[in-house]
CSV table of C-alpha atoms in Angstrom, one decimal:
chain,number,residue,atom,x,y,z
A,257,MET,CA,-31.0,-9.4,-7.4
A,258,LYS,CA,-28.7,-12.3,-8.2
A,259,ASN,CA,-29.3,-16.1,-8.1
A,260,LEU,CA,-27.3,-17.8,-5.3
A,261,LYS,CA,-26.4,-20.7,-7.7
A,262,ASP,CA,-24.6,-18.3,-10.0
A,263,ILE,CA,-22.8,-16.6,-7.1
A,264,LEU,CA,-21.5,-19.9,-5.8
A,265,TYR,CA,-19.9,-20.9,-9.1
A,266,GLN,CA,-16.4,-22.4,-8.4
A,267,VAL,CA,-16.8,-22.1,-4.6
A,268,SER,CA,-15.7,-25.3,-2.9
A,269,ILE,CA,-18.7,-26.4,-0.9
A,270,ASN,CA,-18.8,-29.0,1.9
A,271,GLN,CA,-22.5,-29.1,2.7
A,272,VAL,CA,-25.7,-27.3,2.0
A,273,PHE,CA,-28.8,-27.0,4.2
A,274,GLY,CA,-31.7,-25.5,2.3
A,275,PHE,CA,-32.0,-24.4,-1.3
A,276,THR,CA,-29.4,-22.7,-3.6
A,277,ASP,CA,-32.0,-21.6,-6.2
A,278,VAL,CA,-32.8,-18.4,-4.3
A,279,GLU,CA,-32.6,-14.7,-5.3
A,280,VAL,CA,-30.4,-12.6,-3.1
A,281,ASN,CA,-29.7,-8.9,-2.8
A,282,SER,CA,-26.1,-8.4,-1.7
A,283,LEU,CA,-23.1,-10.0,0.0
A,284,VAL,CA,-22.4,-8.8,3.5
A,285,PHE,CA,-19.8,-9.8,6.1
A,286,ASP,CA,-20.6,-7.2,8.7
A,287,SER,CA,-23.7,-8.3,10.5
A,288,ARG,CA,-24.6,-4.7,11.4
A,289,LYS,CA,-25.1,-3.9,7.7
A,290,VAL,CA,-27.3,-6.8,6.8
A,291,GLN,CA,-30.6,-6.1,5.0
A,292,LYS,CA,-33.5,-8.1,3.6
A,293,ASN,CA,-32.6,-10.9,1.3
A,294,ASP,CA,-28.8,-10.5,1.9
A,295,VAL,CA,-26.1,-13.2,2.0
A,296,PHE,CA,-24.2,-13.1,5.3
A,297,ILE,CA,-20.6,-14.5,5.2
A,298,ALA,CA,-19.4,-15.5,8.7
A,299,GLN,CA,-15.7,-14.8,8.7
A,300,LYS,CA,-13.2,-15.8,11.4
A,301,GLY,CA,-11.1,-12.7,12.1
A,302,VAL,CA,-8.3,-11.8,14.5
A,303,ARG,CA,-10.6,-10.2,17.0
A,304,PHE,CA,-14.1,-11.3,16.0
A,305,ASP,CA,-15.8,-14.4,14.8
A,306,GLY,CA,-18.7,-13.8,12.4
A,307,HIS,CA,-20.2,-17.1,13.4
A,308,SER,CA,-21.3,-15.5,16.6
A,309,TYR,CA,-23.4,-13.0,14.7
A,310,ILE,CA,-25.3,-15.5,12.5
A,311,GLU,CA,-28.6,-15.2,14.4
A,312,LYS,CA,-28.3,-11.4,14.4
A,313,ALA,CA,-27.8,-11.4,10.6
A,314,ILE,CA,-30.9,-13.6,10.1
A,315,SER,CA,-33.0,-11.3,12.4
A,316,LEU,CA,-32.0,-8.4,10.1
A,317,GLY,CA,-33.1,-10.2,6.9
A,318,ALA,CA,-30.3,-12.5,5.8
A,319,VAL,CA,-31.7,-15.5,3.8
A,320,VAL,CA,-28.4,-17.2,3.1
A,321,ILE,CA,-25.5,-17.9,5.6
A,322,ILE,CA,-22.0,-18.9,4.3
A,323,CYS,CA,-20.1,-20.4,7.2
A,324,GLU,CA,-17.3,-22.8,8.2
A,325,ASP,CA,-19.3,-24.4,11.0
A,326,PHE,CA,-23.0,-25.0,10.9
A,327,PRO,CA,-24.9,-23.4,13.9
A,328,ALA,CA,-26.5,-25.9,16.3
A,329,TYR,CA,-29.9,-24.6,15.2
A,330,LYS,CA,-30.8,-24.1,11.6
A,331,ARG,CA,-33.9,-22.3,10.3
A,332,GLU,CA,-36.0,-23.9,7.6
A,333,ASP,CA,-36.5,-20.6,5.8
A,334,VAL,CA,-32.7,-19.9,5.6
A,335,THR,CA,-30.1,-21.6,3.3
A,336,TYR,CA,-26.8,-22.5,5.1
A,337,VAL,CA,-23.7,-23.2,3.0
A,338,GLN,CA,-20.7,-24.8,4.7
A,339,VAL,CA,-17.3,-24.1,3.2
A,340,SER,CA,-13.7,-24.7,4.5
A,341,ASP,CA,-12.6,-21.1,4.2
A,342,THR,CA,-15.2,-18.2,4.2
A,343,ASN,CA,-12.5,-15.7,3.2
A,344,LEU,CA,-11.8,-17.6,0.1
A,345,ALA,CA,-15.5,-18.2,-0.6
A,346,LEU,CA,-16.3,-14.5,-0.2
A,347,ALA,CA,-13.6,-13.5,-2.7
A,348,ILE,CA,-14.9,-15.9,-5.4
A,349,MET,CA,-18.5,-15.0,-4.7
A,350,ALA,CA,-17.7,-11.3,-4.9
A,351,SER,CA,-16.2,-11.7,-8.3
A,352,ASN,CA,-19.2,-13.8,-9.5
A,353,PHE,CA,-21.7,-11.3,-8.0
A,354,TYR,CA,-20.2,-8.5,-10.1
A,355,ASN,CA,-19.8,-10.6,-13.2
A,356,ASN,CA,-16.0,-11.0,-12.9
A,357,PRO,CA,-15.0,-7.5,-13.9
A,358,SER,CA,-11.2,-8.3,-13.6
A,359,LYS,CA,-11.6,-10.6,-16.6
A,360,ILE,CA,-12.8,-7.6,-18.7
A,361,LEU,CA,-10.2,-4.9,-18.0
A,362,SER,CA,-6.4,-5.4,-17.5
A,363,LEU,CA,-5.7,-5.5,-13.8
A,364,VAL,CA,-2.1,-5.2,-12.6
A,365,GLY,CA,-1.2,-5.9,-8.9
A,366,VAL,CA,1.9,-4.2,-7.3
A,367,THR,CA,3.3,-5.8,-4.1
A,368,GLY,CA,6.3,-5.4,-1.9
A,369,THR,CA,7.3,-3.6,1.3
A,370,ASN,CA,8.1,-0.2,-0.3
A,371,GLY,CA,7.1,1.5,-3.6
A,372,LYS,CA,3.6,0.0,-4.1
A,373,THR,CA,1.8,3.3,-3.9
A,374,THR,CA,4.4,5.2,-6.1
A,375,ILE,CA,4.4,2.5,-8.8
A,376,ALA,CA,0.6,2.0,-8.9
A,377,SER,CA,-0.1,5.8,-8.8
A,378,LEU,CA,2.5,6.6,-11.5
A,379,LEU,CA,1.2,3.9,-13.7
A,380,TYR,CA,-2.3,5.4,-13.4
A,381,GLN,CA,-0.8,8.8,-14.4
A,382,LEU,CA,1.1,7.3,-17.3
A,383,PHE,CA,-1.8,5.5,-18.9
A,384,LYS,CA,-4.1,8.5,-18.4
A,385,LYS,CA,-1.6,10.7,-20.2
A,386,ALA,CA,-1.4,8.0,-22.9
A,387,GLY,CA,-5.1,8.6,-23.5
A,388,TYR,CA,-6.7,5.6,-21.7
A,389,LYS,CA,-9.4,5.4,-19.1
A,390,VAL,CA,-7.7,4.1,-16.0
A,391,GLY,CA,-8.5,2.9,-12.5
A,392,LEU,CA,-6.4,3.0,-9.3
A,393,LEU,CA,-6.8,1.0,-6.0
A,394,SER,CA,-4.2,2.5,-3.7
A,395,THR,CA,-3.4,3.4,-0.1
A,396,VAL,CA,-3.8,7.1,-0.9
A,397,LYS,CA,-7.0,7.0,-3.0
A,398,ILE,CA,-9.3,5.0,-5.3
A,399,LEU,CA,-9.9,6.4,-8.7
A,400,VAL,CA,-12.5,5.2,-11.2
A,401,ASP,CA,-11.1,7.0,-14.2
A,402,GLU,CA,-11.3,10.6,-12.9
A,403,THR,CA,-13.8,10.0,-10.1
A,404,GLU,CA,-12.1,9.9,-6.7
A,405,PHE,CA,-13.1,7.8,-3.6
A,406,LYS,CA,-11.4,7.8,-0.2
A,407,ALA,CA,-9.2,4.7,0.5
A,408,THR,CA,-9.5,3.0,3.9
A,409,HIS,CA,-7.2,0.0,3.4
A,410,THR,CA,-4.1,-0.7,1.2
A,411,THR,CA,-6.1,-3.7,-0.3
A,412,PRO,CA,-9.8,-3.4,0.3
A,413,ASP,CA,-12.1,-6.3,1.1
A,414,SER,CA,-13.2,-8.6,-1.8
A,415,VAL,CA,-16.7,-7.0,-2.2
A,416,THR,CA,-15.3,-3.5,-2.3
A,417,ILE,CA,-12.6,-4.4,-4.8
A,418,ASN,CA,-15.1,-6.0,-7.2
A,419,SER,CA,-17.7,-3.2,-6.7
A,420,TYR,CA,-15.0,-0.6,-7.8
A,421,LEU,CA,-13.9,-2.8,-10.7
A,422,ASP,CA,-17.5,-3.1,-11.7
A,423,LYS,CA,-17.8,0.7,-11.6
A,424,MET,CA,-14.7,0.9,-13.8
A,425,ILE,CA,-16.2,-1.4,-16.4
A,426,GLU,CA,-19.3,0.8,-16.4
A,427,SER,CA,-17.0,3.8,-17.0
A,428,GLY,CA,-15.1,2.2,-19.8
A,429,VAL,CA,-11.9,1.7,-17.9
A,430,ASP,CA,-9.2,-0.2,-19.9
A,431,TYR,CA,-6.5,-0.7,-17.2
A,432,CYS,CA,-6.5,-0.8,-13.4
A,433,PHE,CA,-3.4,-0.6,-11.1
A,434,MET,CA,-3.8,-2.0,-7.6
A,435,GLU,CA,-1.7,-2.2,-4.5
A,436,VAL,CA,-1.6,-5.7,-3.2
A,437,SER,CA,-0.7,-5.9,0.5
A,438,SER,CA,0.5,-9.0,2.4
A,439,HIS,CA,-2.6,-8.7,4.6
A,440,GLY,CA,-4.8,-8.6,1.6
A,441,ILE,CA,-3.2,-11.7,0.1
A,442,HIS,CA,-3.2,-13.6,3.4
A,443,GLN,CA,-6.9,-12.8,4.0
A,444,LYS,CA,-7.7,-14.0,0.4
A,445,ARG,CA,-9.0,-10.6,-0.7
A,446,THR,CA,-7.4,-11.0,-4.1
A,447,GLU,CA,-8.6,-14.5,-4.8
A,448,GLY,CA,-11.0,-14.8,-7.6
A,449,LEU,CA,-9.4,-11.9,-9.4
A,450,THR,CA,-7.8,-12.3,-12.9
A,451,PHE,CA,-4.5,-10.3,-13.0
A,452,ALA,CA,-2.9,-9.3,-16.3
A,453,GLY,CA,0.4,-9.0,-14.4
A,454,GLY,CA,2.1,-8.6,-11.1
A,455,VAL,CA,5.0,-6.4,-10.0
A,456,PHE,CA,7.4,-7.1,-7.0
A,457,THR,CA,9.2,-4.1,-5.6
A,458,ASN,CA,11.3,-5.3,-2.6
A,459,LEU,CA,11.0,-7.0,0.7
A,460,SER,CA,12.2,-5.6,4.1
A,461,HIS,CA,11.2,-5.5,7.7
A,462,ASP,CA,7.5,-4.8,8.1
A,463,HIS,CA,4.2,-6.2,9.4
A,464,LEU,CA,5.9,-8.8,11.6
A,465,ASP,CA,3.3,-8.0,14.2
A,466,TYR,CA,0.8,-9.7,11.9
A,467,HIS,CA,2.9,-12.3,10.1
A,468,GLU,CA,5.2,-13.1,13.1
A,469,THR,CA,8.2,-14.3,11.0
A,470,PHE,CA,9.9,-12.8,8.0
A,471,SER,CA,9.7,-16.1,6.1
A,472,GLU,CA,5.9,-16.1,6.5
A,473,TYR,CA,5.7,-12.5,5.3
A,474,ARG,CA,7.9,-13.4,2.3
A,475,ASN,CA,5.9,-16.6,1.5
A,476,VAL,CA,2.6,-14.7,1.5
A,477,LYS,CA,4.0,-12.2,-1.0
A,478,LYS,CA,5.2,-15.1,-3.2
A,479,SER,CA,1.8,-16.8,-3.1
A,480,PHE,CA,0.5,-13.8,-5.2
A,481,PHE,CA,2.9,-14.6,-8.0
A,482,ASP,CA,2.2,-18.4,-7.6
A,483,SER,CA,-1.4,-17.7,-8.4
A,484,LEU,CA,-0.8,-15.7,-11.7
A,485,SER,CA,-1.9,-17.4,-14.9
A,486,LYS,CA,0.2,-18.3,-17.9
A,487,PRO,CA,-0.9,-15.3,-20.1
A,488,ALA,CA,0.0,-12.8,-17.2
A,489,PHE,CA,3.5,-11.4,-16.6
A,490,ALA,CA,5.4,-11.5,-13.3
A,491,LEU,CA,7.9,-8.6,-13.1
A,492,THR,CA,10.4,-8.7,-10.2
A,493,ASN,CA,13.1,-6.5,-8.9
A,494,ILE,CA,16.2,-8.7,-9.2
A,495,ASP,CA,18.3,-6.3,-7.1
A,496,ASP,CA,16.3,-7.5,-4.1
A,497,LYS,CA,17.6,-10.8,-2.7
A,498,ASN,CA,13.9,-12.1,-2.7
A,499,GLY,CA,13.3,-11.1,-6.3
A,500,ASP,CA,14.2,-14.6,-7.8
A,501,PHE,CA,12.3,-16.3,-5.0
A,502,MET,CA,9.0,-14.6,-6.1
A,503,LEU,CA,9.3,-16.2,-9.6
A,504,GLN,CA,10.1,-19.8,-8.5
A,505,ASN,CA,6.7,-21.3,-9.0
A,506,THR,CA,4.8,-18.8,-11.1
A,507,LYS,CA,3.2,-19.9,-14.4
A,508,ALA,CA,3.3,-16.3,-15.6
A,509,ILE,CA,5.8,-14.9,-18.1
A,510,LYS,CA,8.9,-14.1,-16.0
A,511,LYS,CA,10.6,-10.7,-16.4
A,512,THR,CA,13.2,-8.9,-14.2
A,513,TYR,CA,14.3,-5.3,-13.7
A,514,ALA,CA,17.3,-3.9,-11.8
A,515,LEU,CA,19.7,-1.0,-11.2
A,516,LYS,CA,22.7,-3.1,-10.2
A,517,THR,CA,22.1,-6.6,-11.6
A,518,LEU,CA,21.9,-8.1,-15.0
A,519,ALA,CA,18.2,-8.0,-15.9
A,520,ASP,CA,15.6,-7.8,-18.7
A,521,TYR,CA,15.1,-4.1,-17.9
A,522,LYS,CA,18.0,-1.9,-16.7
A,523,VAL,CA,18.3,1.7,-15.4
A,524,LYS,CA,21.3,3.9,-14.8
A,525,VAL,CA,21.4,7.1,-12.8
A,526,LEU,CA,23.3,9.7,-14.8
A,527,GLU,CA,22.7,12.9,-12.8
A,528,LYS,CA,20.9,13.7,-9.6
A,529,GLN,CA,19.6,17.0,-8.1
A,530,PHE,CA,16.8,18.0,-5.8
A,531,SER,CA,14.9,19.2,-8.9
A,532,GLY,CA,15.1,15.8,-10.5
A,533,THR,CA,17.1,13.0,-12.0
A,534,LEU,CA,18.6,12.1,-15.4
A,535,LEU,CA,18.2,8.4,-16.1
A,536,LYS,CA,19.2,6.0,-18.8
A,537,ILE,CA,16.4,3.4,-19.4
A,538,ASP,CA,16.9,0.8,-22.0
A,539,GLU,CA,19.8,2.9,-23.6
A,540,SER,CA,17.6,6.0,-23.8
A,541,GLU,CA,18.1,9.1,-21.6
A,542,VAL,CA,15.1,10.6,-19.8
A,543,TRP,CA,14.8,13.4,-17.3
A,544,THR,CA,12.3,12.9,-14.4
A,545,LYS,CA,11.1,15.1,-11.6
A,546,LEU,CA,11.3,12.1,-9.2
A,547,ILE,CA,14.4,11.9,-7.0
A,548,GLY,CA,16.6,9.0,-5.7
A,549,ARG,CA,17.8,5.6,-6.7
A,550,PHE,CA,14.7,4.0,-5.2
A,551,ASN,CA,12.6,6.1,-7.6
A,552,ALA,CA,14.9,5.1,-10.5
A,553,LEU,CA,13.9,1.5,-9.8
A,554,ASN,CA,10.2,2.5,-9.4
A,555,LEU,CA,10.3,4.3,-12.8
A,556,LEU,CA,12.0,1.3,-14.4
A,557,ALA,CA,9.2,-0.9,-13.1
A,558,ILE,CA,6.7,1.5,-14.6
A,559,PHE,CA,8.5,1.5,-17.9
A,560,ALA,CA,8.6,-2.3,-18.0
A,561,THR,CA,5.0,-2.7,-17.0
A,562,ALA,CA,3.8,-0.2,-19.6
A,563,GLU,CA,5.9,-2.0,-22.3
A,564,LEU,CA,4.6,-5.4,-21.2
A,565,LEU,CA,1.1,-4.0,-21.5
A,566,GLY,CA,1.8,-3.0,-25.1
A,567,LEU,CA,2.7,0.7,-25.0
A,568,GLU,CA,5.5,1.9,-27.3
A,569,LYS,CA,8.9,2.7,-25.8
A,570,LEU,CA,9.2,6.3,-27.1
A,571,GLU,CA,5.7,7.1,-25.8
A,572,ILE,CA,6.5,5.6,-22.4
A,573,LEU,CA,9.7,7.6,-22.0
A,574,THR,CA,8.1,10.8,-23.2
A,575,ILE,CA,5.3,10.5,-20.6
A,576,ILE,CA,7.8,9.4,-17.8
A,577,SER,CA,9.4,12.8,-18.2
A,578,ARG,CA,6.1,14.5,-17.5
A,579,LEU,CA,5.1,12.4,-14.4
A,580,GLU,CA,4.4,14.3,-11.2
A,581,ASN,CA,5.4,13.0,-7.8
A,582,VAL,CA,2.9,11.1,-5.7
A,583,SER,CA,1.4,12.9,-2.6
A,584,GLY,CA,3.6,12.3,0.5
A,585,ARG,CA,6.4,10.6,-1.4
A,586,PHE,CA,9.5,12.7,-1.4
A,587,GLU,CA,7.3,15.8,-1.5
A,588,TYR,CA,9.2,18.9,-0.8
A,589,VAL,CA,8.8,22.6,-0.1
A,590,LEU,CA,11.4,25.4,0.0
A,591,SER,CA,11.3,28.2,2.6
A,592,GLU,CA,12.2,31.8,1.8
A,593,ASP,CA,15.5,31.2,3.7
A,594,SER,CA,16.3,28.3,1.3
A,595,VAL,CA,15.5,25.5,3.8
A,596,THR,CA,14.3,22.4,2.0
A,597,ALA,CA,11.6,20.4,3.9
A,598,ILE,CA,10.9,16.9,2.5
A,599,ILE,CA,7.7,15.0,3.5
A,600,ASP,CA,7.9,11.2,3.0
A,601,TYR,CA,5.8,8.2,4.0
A,602,ALA,CA,8.9,6.2,4.9
A,603,HIS,CA,7.8,4.2,7.9
A,604,THR,CA,10.1,1.1,7.5
A,605,PRO,CA,13.8,0.9,8.2
A,606,ASP,CA,14.6,0.3,4.5
A,607,ALA,CA,12.4,3.1,3.3
A,608,LEU,CA,13.9,5.6,5.8
A,609,LYS,CA,17.4,4.5,4.8
A,610,ASN,CA,16.6,5.0,1.1
A,611,VAL,CA,15.3,8.5,1.6
A,612,LEU,CA,18.2,9.7,3.9
A,613,GLU,CA,20.8,8.1,1.6
A,614,THR,CA,19.2,10.0,-1.4
A,615,ILE,CA,19.3,13.2,0.6
A,616,ASN,CA,23.0,12.7,1.6
A,617,ASP,CA,23.8,11.7,-2.0
A,618,ILE,CA,22.6,15.0,-3.4
A,619,ARG,CA,23.6,17.4,-0.7
A,620,THR,CA,27.0,19.2,-0.9
A,621,GLY,CA,28.0,18.3,2.6
A,622,ASN,CA,27.8,21.8,4.2
A,623,GLU,CA,24.1,21.6,5.0
A,624,LYS,CA,22.6,20.0,8.1
A,625,VAL,CA,20.1,17.2,7.7
A,626,ILE,CA,17.4,17.3,10.4
A,627,THR,CA,15.1,14.3,10.6
A,628,VAL,CA,11.7,14.2,12.4
A,629,VAL,CA,10.4,10.6,12.7
A,630,GLY,CA,8.2,8.4,14.9
A,631,CYS,CA,6.7,4.9,14.9
A,632,GLY,CA,3.1,3.8,14.8
A,633,GLY,CA,1.5,2.2,17.8
A,634,ASP,CA,-0.1,-1.3,17.9
A,635,ARG,CA,2.3,-2.3,15.1
A,636,ASP,CA,5.6,-4.1,14.6
A,637,ARG,CA,7.7,-3.1,17.6
A,638,ALA,CA,10.9,-4.6,16.4
A,639,LYS,CA,11.4,-1.9,13.8
A,640,ARG,CA,11.3,1.0,16.3
A,641,PRO,CA,15.0,0.8,17.4
A,642,LYS,CA,16.1,0.2,13.8
A,643,ILE,CA,14.3,3.3,12.5
A,644,ALA,CA,15.9,5.4,15.4
A,645,HIS,CA,19.3,4.0,14.6
A,646,ILE,CA,19.1,4.9,10.9
A,647,ALA,CA,17.7,8.4,11.6
A,648,SER,CA,20.5,9.2,14.1
A,649,GLN,CA,23.2,7.6,12.0
A,650,LEU,CA,22.3,9.4,8.7
A,651,SER,CA,21.2,12.8,10.0
A,652,ASN,CA,23.0,15.6,11.8
A,653,GLN,CA,20.0,15.9,14.1
A,654,ALA,CA,17.2,13.3,14.7
A,655,ILE,CA,14.1,14.3,16.5
A,656,PHE,CA,11.9,11.4,17.7
A,657,THR,CA,8.2,12.1,18.1
A,658,SER,CA,4.8,10.5,18.0
A,659,ASP,CA,3.4,9.1,14.7
A,660,ASN,CA,0.0,7.4,15.2
A,661,PRO,CA,0.2,6.0,18.7
A,662,ARG,CA,-3.3,4.5,18.3
A,663,THR,CA,-4.0,2.7,21.6
A,664,GLU,CA,-0.3,2.6,22.8
A,665,ASN,CA,1.4,4.9,25.2
A,666,ALA,CA,3.4,7.4,23.0
A,667,GLN,CA,6.2,7.7,25.5
A,668,THR,CA,6.7,3.9,25.5
A,669,ILE,CA,7.1,4.0,21.7
A,670,LEU,CA,9.7,6.7,22.0
A,671,ASP,CA,11.6,4.8,24.7
A,672,GLU,CA,11.7,1.7,22.5
A,673,MET,CA,13.0,3.9,19.6
A,674,GLU,CA,15.7,5.5,21.7
A,675,SER,CA,17.1,2.0,22.7
A,676,GLY,CA,18.4,1.7,19.1
A,677,VAL,CA,20.6,4.8,19.2
A,678,SER,CA,24.3,4.0,19.5
A,679,ALA,CA,26.4,5.9,22.1
A,680,GLU,CA,28.2,8.0,19.5
A,681,ASN,CA,24.9,9.2,18.0
A,682,TYR,CA,23.1,9.9,21.2
A,683,LYS,CA,24.0,13.6,21.4
A,684,LYS,CA,22.5,14.1,18.0
A,685,THR,CA,19.0,13.0,19.1
A,686,LEU,CA,16.1,14.7,20.8
A,687,SER,CA,12.7,13.3,21.8
A,688,ILE,CA,9.6,15.5,21.6
A,689,LEU,CA,6.3,13.8,22.2
A,690,ASP,CA,4.1,16.3,20.5
A,691,ARG,CA,4.5,16.0,16.7
A,692,ARG,CA,3.6,19.6,15.9
A,693,GLN,CA,6.2,20.8,18.4
A,694,ALA,CA,8.8,18.4,17.0
A,695,ILE,CA,8.3,19.9,13.5
A,696,LYS,CA,8.4,23.4,14.9
A,697,THR,CA,11.7,22.6,16.6
A,698,ALA,CA,13.2,21.2,13.4
A,699,CYS,CA,12.3,24.4,11.6
A,700,LYS,CA,13.8,26.6,14.4
A,701,PHE,CA,17.0,24.5,14.3
A,702,SER,CA,17.4,24.9,10.6
A,703,GLU,CA,19.5,27.5,8.8
A,704,SER,CA,19.7,28.5,5.1
A,705,GLY,CA,20.5,25.5,2.9
A,706,ASP,CA,19.6,22.9,5.5
A,707,ILE,CA,17.3,19.9,4.8
A,708,ILE,CA,14.4,18.8,7.0
A,709,LEU,CA,13.0,15.4,6.5
A,710,VAL,CA,9.6,14.7,8.2
A,711,ALA,CA,9.1,11.0,7.8
A,712,GLY,CA,6.5,8.3,8.6
A,713,LYS,CA,3.1,9.8,7.7
A,714,GLY,CA,3.4,11.2,4.2
A,715,HIS,CA,0.0,11.7,2.6
A,716,GLU,CA,-1.9,11.0,5.8
A,717,ASP,CA,-4.0,14.0,7.0
A,718,TYR,CA,-4.7,12.7,10.5
A,719,GLN,CA,-3.1,11.6,13.7
A,720,GLU,CA,-4.7,8.7,15.7
A,721,ILE,CA,-4.3,8.9,19.5
A,722,ASN,CA,-6.3,6.6,21.8
A,723,GLY,CA,-8.5,5.5,18.9
A,724,VAL,CA,-9.5,9.1,18.0
A,725,ARG,CA,-8.4,10.7,14.7
A,726,THR,CA,-7.7,14.4,14.6
A,727,HIS,CA,-6.6,16.4,11.6
A,728,PHE,CA,-2.8,16.5,11.2
A,729,ASP,CA,-0.9,17.1,8.0
A,730,ASP,CA,2.9,17.1,8.0
A,731,LEU,CA,3.2,19.3,4.9
A,732,GLU,CA,0.7,21.8,6.3
A,733,GLU,CA,2.6,22.0,9.6
A,734,VAL,CA,5.9,22.6,7.8
A,735,LYS,CA,4.4,25.4,5.7
A,736,ASN,CA,2.9,27.0,8.8
A,737,CYS,CA,6.3,26.9,10.5
A,738,PHE,CA,8.0,28.4,7.5
A,739,ASN,CA,5.4,31.2,7.4
A,740,GLN,CA,5.8,31.9,11.2
A,741,LEU,CA,9.6,32.1,10.9
A,742,LYS,CA,9.3,34.4,7.9
A,743,LYS,CA,7.4,36.9,10.2
């Protein structure tokens, strides 16, 4: 049990009805999960308004209501706290409830359109190999040192974040690396957290179904760096045209990294193969299993972050050479006929372009590149024709298929994708609604030496159609196809 007064520390309060000197059990924002002596936070969401469920929460045992608008009828045995922003209040209260765990360990947030999962996951690997207890909050999974939990959001809600950070403190974790999404920032899920540093990867077309304009999307990302404190570091990719913008108003220590531009941290690609890449980082050569220029930048961000957190240069470079690829990120398998299949999460125009340019950069030119790609339903529609254009432009054969249609008509998504294909590339494209069949077709089209890229879903092990998720794993499907062709 916690005292409400302590939990409300630093929360901006407009009015209170009732008493704040009351013991409470937990913080809940889903009225269905309320139990006796809980605090219910009434949030205004995109589809639902928690204020409509205040009475239900009280009937289930809530003794404190945090709201933006007082209900018309207030019970004498319930405390009502009015605030201007319940999202912000929840974030601060969650940190207080769990005794501000982010102030005890070193928490680093990674934000940007592409590369968040790779950078956060590889930093987890690096610090584990350096002998530390480490935490990870990512799209792929949540790790409390070596204990794994399933991730449901890129950036979880404030209560979940702090509960995991609290578990990390109990486990003796020294560092935690966390993906910070634009949704999470906008919905104040990261407020109340103390970050030791922030990393900006890049910014490109994504989530405009939620943010509406690119400038709003960019400004939301920037607000994360604006909120960093003086002792923290703000590390930004200066090759990206928005890199400087992220640092404009930050109080944190400003550091830059780049492949092409003059920066505090530099990387050069010396040699590239499908088996790995030879890089020069800070005048030292290092071989890595990771592939592509975009991964060269990711590894540079990892090097810089580790050094800013106090690790020695030689130790960092030694461990970088031993890092394993992240699940669903340029993950590849080779068939007995020497066909290379690459599974990648690339689901934005820039990410797909990066992966295909990497493939074309390494290939000899005699192989075919066959790309299988779709676009998610109920998401940013403007990127669909762009993704199709890139796939058809940079591949010998592009097969458009379903991704996670969710509640949308899968054929409508394919039609919108096809509208982006130019006349000269149209003959190189094919649309197959069923994703399994699309992958099988790509395998049948392939010959020895060819490269198949299956993009869009990466680590995901499901496909969501009409709100129902069924098991589907791109890597699994490719392996099955290769085995059938072998027979």
